[in-house]
Amino acid sequence: MNIAAHLEIIIGTMFSGKSTELIRRVNRYEVAGKKVQLFKPMLDDRYSVDHVASHDGLKRNVTYVKDLDDLKRKYEPSIGVLGVDEPQFLESGIIDFCEEHVQRGGISVVSLLLKDFLDNYFKFKDGHGDTSEFIRRADHVTYLKALCTYKTQDDICGNEATRVQRFIDDAVAHPDSPLVMVGGKEAYAPRCREHFKFYR
Ligand SMILES: [Zn+2]
């Protein structure tokens, strides 16, 4: 396969199907003869090192990593396609790492959460930069959206959701609540511009 080296990104809100789209794309490259590795940050210790991720019936092996150094250790330079799911939970150096793979002639496919629950670009774990940098550097950008699930009087809104609302104990989350909550009593819902609410 003679496809040019490039960085392609899938950005989207939660529930937009972006992880499913990532799996679909790397599986497609694999069928075309490319060697693939797919990495995902481990947010807690629930998962073993290798895990079969399944989204809407699509399956493939995923290598879970604790941080960017862990990813670099597990990365095999001979692969054709580097897939990364949710790099917003890693350090900012993940962007350079994806580009270095491209500079060596590879394809990097990345699926990321663009914005946090306050509708700001997601900041990397080390505090340097945010997810907008991926857009600046990508060759191909796909933007996926969920549909707004806000309940109107007798229906559900259904407009395209460009934002996600976070609830803690059924109330809109306070802006000072932690960016990443693991195991907290929280919930998220896709929201359109009209139905996204700021805390007050
Ligand atoms: Zn709505």
PDB file of C-alpha atoms and ligand atoms in Angstrom:
ATOM      1  CA  MET A   1       0.000   0.000   0.000  1.00  0.00           C
ATOM      2  CA  ASN A   2       1.462   3.252  -1.103  1.00  0.00           C
ATOM      3  CA  ILE A   3      -0.534   5.729   0.927  1.00  0.00           C
ATOM      4  CA  ALA A   4       1.413   8.844   1.957  1.00  0.00           C
ATOM      5  CA  ALA A   5       2.556   9.332   5.538  1.00  0.00           C
ATOM      6  CA  HIS A   6       0.150  11.546   7.427  1.00  0.00           C
ATOM      7  CA  LEU A   7      -1.534  12.425  10.709  1.00  0.00           C
ATOM      8  CA  GLU A   8      -5.302  11.985  10.717  1.00  0.00           C
ATOM      9  CA  ILE A   9      -7.420  12.940  13.702  1.00  0.00           C
ATOM     10  CA  ILE A  10     -10.983  12.274  14.748  1.00  0.00           C
ATOM     11  CA  ILE A  11     -12.249  14.892  17.159  1.00  0.00           C
ATOM     12  CA  GLY A  12     -15.561  14.790  18.870  1.00  0.00           C
ATOM     13  CA  THR A  13     -17.653  14.924  21.955  1.00  0.00           C
ATOM     14  CA  MET A  14     -18.385  11.962  24.198  1.00  0.00           C
ATOM     15  CA  PHE A  15     -20.993   9.627  22.662  1.00  0.00           C
ATOM     16  CA  SER A  16     -20.104  10.765  19.131  1.00  0.00           C
ATOM     17  CA  GLY A  17     -18.707   7.362  18.150  1.00  0.00           C
ATOM     18  CA  LYS A  18     -15.132   8.591  17.784  1.00  0.00           C
ATOM     19  CA  SER A  19     -13.519   5.481  19.342  1.00  0.00           C
ATOM     20  CA  THR A  20     -15.618   3.273  17.077  1.00  0.00           C
ATOM     21  CA  GLU A  21     -14.467   5.319  14.082  1.00  0.00           C
ATOM     22  CA  LEU A  22     -10.837   4.944  15.183  1.00  0.00           C
ATOM     23  CA  ILE A  23     -11.186   1.155  15.417  1.00  0.00           C
ATOM     24  CA  ARG A  24     -12.885   1.073  12.008  1.00  0.00           C
ATOM     25  CA  ARG A  25     -10.026   3.013  10.428  1.00  0.00           C
ATOM     26  CA  VAL A  26      -7.150   1.044  11.932  1.00  0.00           C
ATOM     27  CA  ASN A  27      -8.897  -2.238  11.105  1.00  0.00           C
ATOM     28  CA  ARG A  28      -9.218  -1.031   7.514  1.00  0.00           C
ATOM     29  CA  TYR A  29      -5.477  -0.270   7.330  1.00  0.00           C
ATOM     30  CA  GLU A  30      -4.748  -3.700   8.789  1.00  0.00           C
ATOM     31  CA  VAL A  31      -6.822  -5.416   6.095  1.00  0.00           C
ATOM     32  CA  ALA A  32      -4.750  -3.468   3.563  1.00  0.00           C
ATOM     33  CA  GLY A  33      -1.577  -5.006   4.962  1.00  0.00           C
ATOM     34  CA  LYS A  34      -0.365  -2.425   7.483  1.00  0.00           C
ATOM     35  CA  LYS A  35       0.967  -3.463  10.867  1.00  0.00           C
ATOM     36  CA  VAL A  36      -1.025  -1.626  13.527  1.00  0.00           C
ATOM     37  CA  GLN A  37      -0.640  -0.791  17.213  1.00  0.00           C
ATOM     38  CA  LEU A  38      -3.507   0.876  19.072  1.00  0.00           C
ATOM     39  CA  PHE A  39      -2.817   2.555  22.402  1.00  0.00           C
ATOM     40  CA  LYS A  40      -5.146   3.909  25.042  1.00  0.00           C
ATOM     41  CA  PRO A  41      -4.385   5.608  28.370  1.00  0.00           C
ATOM     42  CA  MET A  42      -5.215   3.584  31.449  1.00  0.00           C
ATOM     43  CA  LEU A  43      -7.188   5.786  33.843  1.00  0.00           C
ATOM     44  CA  ASP A  44      -7.343   3.205  36.586  1.00  0.00           C
ATOM     45  CA  ASP A  45      -6.235  -0.371  37.186  1.00  0.00           C
ATOM     46  CA  ARG A  46      -9.321  -2.071  35.864  1.00  0.00           C
ATOM     47  CA  TYR A  47      -7.729  -3.292  32.671  1.00  0.00           C
ATOM     48  CA  SER A  48      -5.040  -5.774  31.934  1.00  0.00           C
ATOM     49  CA  VAL A  49      -2.224  -4.757  29.600  1.00  0.00           C
ATOM     50  CA  ASP A  50      -3.941  -6.021  26.512  1.00  0.00           C
ATOM     51  CA  HIS A  51      -7.654  -5.797  26.222  1.00  0.00           C
ATOM     52  CA  VAL A  52     -10.142  -6.286  23.487  1.00  0.00           C
ATOM     53  CA  ALA A  53     -12.017  -3.055  22.965  1.00  0.00           C
ATOM     54  CA  SER A  54     -15.435  -3.459  21.514  1.00  0.00           C
ATOM     55  CA  HIS A  55     -17.563  -0.670  20.159  1.00  0.00           C
ATOM     56  CA  ASP A  56     -20.750  -1.339  18.277  1.00  0.00           C
ATOM     57  CA  GLY A  57     -19.553  -4.794  17.348  1.00  0.00           C
ATOM     58  CA  LEU A  58     -16.107  -3.641  16.188  1.00  0.00           C
ATOM     59  CA  LYS A  59     -13.308  -5.364  18.044  1.00  0.00           C
ATOM     60  CA  ARG A  60      -9.576  -5.179  18.250  1.00  0.00           C
ATOM     61  CA  ASN A  61      -6.664  -5.477  20.657  1.00  0.00           C
ATOM     62  CA  VAL A  62      -5.708  -2.351  22.535  1.00  0.00           C
ATOM     63  CA  THR A  63      -2.512  -1.788  24.492  1.00  0.00           C
ATOM     64  CA  TYR A  64      -3.223   0.188  27.657  1.00  0.00           C
ATOM     65  CA  VAL A  65      -0.517   2.621  28.794  1.00  0.00           C
ATOM     66  CA  LYS A  66       0.065   4.464  32.079  1.00  0.00           C
ATOM     67  CA  ASP A  67       1.676   7.500  30.477  1.00  0.00           C
ATOM     68  CA  LEU A  68       3.654   8.635  27.435  1.00  0.00           C
ATOM     69  CA  ASP A  69       6.875   6.932  28.578  1.00  0.00           C
ATOM     70  CA  ASP A  70       4.985   3.664  28.906  1.00  0.00           C
ATOM     71  CA  LEU A  71       3.605   4.129  25.380  1.00  0.00           C
ATOM     72  CA  LYS A  72       7.109   4.807  24.011  1.00  0.00           C
ATOM     73  CA  ARG A  73       8.389   1.615  25.658  1.00  0.00           C
ATOM     74  CA  LYS A  74       5.619  -0.507  24.124  1.00  0.00           C
ATOM     75  CA  TYR A  75       5.748   1.141  20.691  1.00  0.00           C
ATOM     76  CA  GLU A  76       7.297  -0.902  17.905  1.00  0.00           C
ATOM     77  CA  PRO A  77       9.001   1.412  15.377  1.00  0.00           C
ATOM     78  CA  SER A  78       8.396  -1.063  12.549  1.00  0.00           C
ATOM     79  CA  ILE A  79       4.616  -0.602  12.599  1.00  0.00           C
ATOM     80  CA  GLY A  80       2.911   1.193   9.738  1.00  0.00           C
ATOM     81  CA  VAL A  81      -0.030   2.583  11.659  1.00  0.00           C
ATOM     82  CA  LEU A  82       0.089   4.156  15.116  1.00  0.00           C
ATOM     83  CA  GLY A  83      -3.385   4.469  16.617  1.00  0.00           C
ATOM     84  CA  VAL A  84      -4.009   6.459  19.800  1.00  0.00           C
ATOM     85  CA  ASP A  85      -7.365   6.717  21.528  1.00  0.00           C
ATOM     86  CA  GLU A  86      -7.960   9.568  24.006  1.00  0.00           C
ATOM     87  CA  PRO A  87      -4.478  11.148  23.961  1.00  0.00           C
ATOM     88  CA  GLN A  88      -5.888  14.099  25.927  1.00  0.00           C
ATOM     89  CA  PHE A  89      -5.239  11.987  29.043  1.00  0.00           C
ATOM     90  CA  LEU A  90      -1.496  11.736  28.272  1.00  0.00           C
ATOM     91  CA  GLU A  91       1.328  14.306  28.335  1.00  0.00           C
ATOM     92  CA  SER A  92       1.565  16.954  25.598  1.00  0.00           C
ATOM     93  CA  GLY A  93       4.600  15.171  24.070  1.00  0.00           C
ATOM     94  CA  ILE A  94       2.173  12.685  22.505  1.00  0.00           C
ATOM     95  CA  ILE A  95       1.679  15.173  19.650  1.00  0.00           C
ATOM     96  CA  ASP A  96       5.402  15.230  18.787  1.00  0.00           C
ATOM     97  CA  PHE A  97       5.480  11.460  19.123  1.00  0.00           C
ATOM     98  CA  CYS A  98       2.640  11.022  16.597  1.00  0.00           C
ATOM     99  CA  GLU A  99       4.402  13.412  14.221  1.00  0.00           C
ATOM    100  CA  GLU A 100       7.739  11.619  14.563  1.00  0.00           C
ATOM    101  CA  HIS A 101       5.995   8.422  13.491  1.00  0.00           C
ATOM    102  CA  VAL A 102       4.730  10.267  10.403  1.00  0.00           C
ATOM    103  CA  GLN A 103       8.214  11.633   9.693  1.00  0.00           C
ATOM    104  CA  ARG A 104       9.473   8.053   9.640  1.00  0.00           C
ATOM    105  CA  GLY A 105       6.943   7.329   6.897  1.00  0.00           C
ATOM    106  CA  GLY A 106       4.070   6.059   9.023  1.00  0.00           C
ATOM    107  CA  ILE A 107       0.417   6.876   9.479  1.00  0.00           C
ATOM    108  CA  SER A 108      -0.840   8.173  12.823  1.00  0.00           C
ATOM    109  CA  VAL A 109      -4.563   7.924  13.528  1.00  0.00           C
ATOM    110  CA  VAL A 110      -5.788   9.656  16.650  1.00  0.00           C
ATOM    111  CA  SER A 111      -9.218   9.940  18.247  1.00  0.00           C
ATOM    112  CA  LEU A 112      -9.562  12.613  20.893  1.00  0.00           C
ATOM    113  CA  LEU A 113     -11.940  14.456  23.116  1.00  0.00           C
ATOM    114  CA  LEU A 114     -11.613  18.041  21.946  1.00  0.00           C
ATOM    115  CA  LYS A 115     -13.175  19.892  24.862  1.00  0.00           C
ATOM    116  CA  ASP A 116     -13.661  19.400  28.588  1.00  0.00           C
ATOM    117  CA  PHE A 117     -16.876  19.779  30.606  1.00  0.00           C
ATOM    118  CA  LEU A 118     -16.424  23.570  30.751  1.00  0.00           C
ATOM    119  CA  ASP A 119     -16.293  23.728  26.934  1.00  0.00           C
ATOM    120  CA  ASN A 120     -12.559  24.566  26.899  1.00  0.00           C
ATOM    121  CA  TYR A 121      -9.946  22.736  24.868  1.00  0.00           C
ATOM    122  CA  PHE A 122      -8.744  19.762  26.889  1.00  0.00           C
ATOM    123  CA  LYS A 123      -5.423  20.406  28.647  1.00  0.00           C
ATOM    124  CA  PHE A 124      -2.762  17.692  28.637  1.00  0.00           C
ATOM    125  CA  LYS A 125      -1.734  15.971  31.864  1.00  0.00           C
ATOM    126  CA  ASP A 126       1.589  17.866  32.141  1.00  0.00           C
ATOM    127  CA  GLY A 127      -0.109  21.268  31.864  1.00  0.00           C
ATOM    128  CA  HIS A 128       1.564  22.137  28.542  1.00  0.00           C
ATOM    129  CA  GLY A 129      -0.766  22.972  25.696  1.00  0.00           C
ATOM    130  CA  ASP A 130      -4.164  21.578  24.811  1.00  0.00           C
ATOM    131  CA  THR A 131      -5.954  19.513  22.192  1.00  0.00           C
ATOM    132  CA  SER A 132      -6.228  22.413  19.691  1.00  0.00           C
ATOM    133  CA  GLU A 133      -2.571  21.711  18.847  1.00  0.00           C
ATOM    134  CA  PHE A 134      -3.620  18.395  17.272  1.00  0.00           C
ATOM    135  CA  ILE A 135      -5.896  20.287  14.871  1.00  0.00           C
ATOM    136  CA  ARG A 136      -3.078  22.636  13.891  1.00  0.00           C
ATOM    137  CA  ARG A 137      -0.754  19.775  13.016  1.00  0.00           C
ATOM    138  CA  ALA A 138      -3.144  17.249  11.466  1.00  0.00           C
ATOM    139  CA  ASP A 139      -3.378  16.563   7.732  1.00  0.00           C
ATOM    140  CA  HIS A 140      -6.951  15.277   7.953  1.00  0.00           C
ATOM    141  CA  VAL A 141      -9.544  16.297  10.527  1.00  0.00           C
ATOM    142  CA  THR A 142     -12.925  14.643  11.072  1.00  0.00           C
ATOM    143  CA  TYR A 143     -15.347  16.195  13.548  1.00  0.00           C
ATOM    144  CA  LEU A 144     -17.990  13.838  14.931  1.00  0.00           C
ATOM    145  CA  LYS A 145     -20.924  14.962  17.028  1.00  0.00           C
ATOM    146  CA  ALA A 146     -23.437  13.198  19.244  1.00  0.00           C
ATOM    147  CA  LEU A 147     -27.056  14.287  19.324  1.00  0.00           C
ATOM    148  CA  CYS A 148     -28.345  16.436  22.179  1.00  0.00           C
ATOM    149  CA  THR A 149     -30.319  14.379  24.707  1.00  0.00           C
ATOM    150  CA  TYR A 150     -31.921  17.311  26.509  1.00  0.00           C
ATOM    151  CA  LYS A 151     -35.527  16.471  27.371  1.00  0.00           C
ATOM    152  CA  THR A 152     -38.003  18.996  26.072  1.00  0.00           C
ATOM    153  CA  GLN A 153     -41.658  18.850  27.143  1.00  0.00           C
ATOM    154  CA  ASP A 154     -42.564  15.664  25.307  1.00  0.00           C
ATOM    155  CA  ASP A 155     -39.493  14.776  23.261  1.00  0.00           C
ATOM    156  CA  ILE A 156     -35.695  14.815  23.119  1.00  0.00           C
ATOM    157  CA  CYS A 157     -33.898  17.765  21.473  1.00  0.00           C
ATOM    158  CA  GLY A 158     -31.858  15.764  18.921  1.00  0.00           C
ATOM    159  CA  ASN A 159     -29.843  18.689  17.519  1.00  0.00           C
ATOM    160  CA  GLU A 160     -26.140  18.100  16.894  1.00  0.00           C
ATOM    161  CA  ALA A 161     -24.252  18.320  20.187  1.00  0.00           C
ATOM    162  CA  THR A 162     -20.930  20.140  20.119  1.00  0.00           C
ATOM    163  CA  ARG A 163     -20.616  20.126  23.904  1.00  0.00           C
ATOM    164  CA  VAL A 164     -20.907  17.739  26.803  1.00  0.00           C
ATOM    165  CA  GLN A 165     -22.556  18.565  30.103  1.00  0.00           C
ATOM    166  CA  ARG A 166     -21.209  17.048  33.289  1.00  0.00           C
ATOM    167  CA  PHE A 167     -23.488  16.338  36.216  1.00  0.00           C
ATOM    168  CA  ILE A 168     -22.431  15.465  39.747  1.00  0.00           C
ATOM    169  CA  ASP A 169     -25.249  14.090  41.887  1.00  0.00           C
ATOM    170  CA  ASP A 170     -27.669  15.188  39.149  1.00  0.00           C
ATOM    171  CA  ALA A 171     -26.610  18.872  39.286  1.00  0.00           C
ATOM    172  CA  VAL A 172     -24.485  20.773  36.736  1.00  0.00           C
ATOM    173  CA  ALA A 173     -20.875  20.226  37.839  1.00  0.00           C
ATOM    174  CA  HIS A 174     -19.081  23.036  39.649  1.00  0.00           C
ATOM    175  CA  PRO A 175     -16.259  24.527  37.508  1.00  0.00           C
ATOM    176  CA  ASP A 176     -13.737  23.667  40.241  1.00  0.00           C
ATOM    177  CA  SER A 177     -14.534  19.958  40.167  1.00  0.00           C
ATOM    178  CA  PRO A 178     -11.568  17.872  38.943  1.00  0.00           C
ATOM    179  CA  LEU A 179     -11.041  17.566  35.194  1.00  0.00           C
ATOM    180  CA  VAL A 180     -10.802  13.800  35.362  1.00  0.00           C
ATOM    181  CA  MET A 181     -12.918  12.003  37.943  1.00  0.00           C
ATOM    182  CA  VAL A 182     -12.432   8.302  38.255  1.00  0.00           C
ATOM    183  CA  GLY A 183     -15.111   6.406  40.081  1.00  0.00           C
ATOM    184  CA  GLY A 184     -16.947   9.567  41.134  1.00  0.00           C
ATOM    185  CA  LYS A 185     -20.701   9.822  41.077  1.00  0.00           C
ATOM    186  CA  GLU A 186     -20.833  11.766  37.874  1.00  0.00           C
ATOM    187  CA  ALA A 187     -22.604  11.564  34.574  1.00  0.00           C
ATOM    188  CA  TYR A 188     -22.272  13.181  31.193  1.00  0.00           C
ATOM    189  CA  ALA A 189     -24.755  14.081  28.507  1.00  0.00           C
ATOM    190  CA  PRO A 190     -24.332  15.511  25.001  1.00  0.00           C
ATOM    191  CA  ARG A 191     -25.708  19.022  24.590  1.00  0.00           C
ATOM    192  CA  CYS A 192     -26.288  21.450  21.730  1.00  0.00           C
ATOM    193  CA  ARG A 193     -25.436  25.133  22.085  1.00  0.00           C
ATOM    194  CA  GLU A 194     -28.921  25.989  23.288  1.00  0.00           C
ATOM    195  CA  HIS A 195     -29.081  23.377  26.024  1.00  0.00           C
ATOM    196  CA  PHE A 196     -25.519  23.529  27.396  1.00  0.00           C
ATOM    197  CA  LYS A 197     -25.637  25.314  30.756  1.00  0.00           C
ATOM    198  CA  PHE A 198     -22.827  26.998  32.636  1.00  0.00           C
ATOM    199  CA  TYR A 199     -22.746  26.493  36.389  1.00  0.00           C
ATOM    200  CA  ARG A 200     -24.440  29.196  38.432  1.00  0.00           C
TER     201      ARG A 200
HETATM  202 ZN    ZN B   1     -30.400  20.566  22.522  1.00  0.00          ZN
END
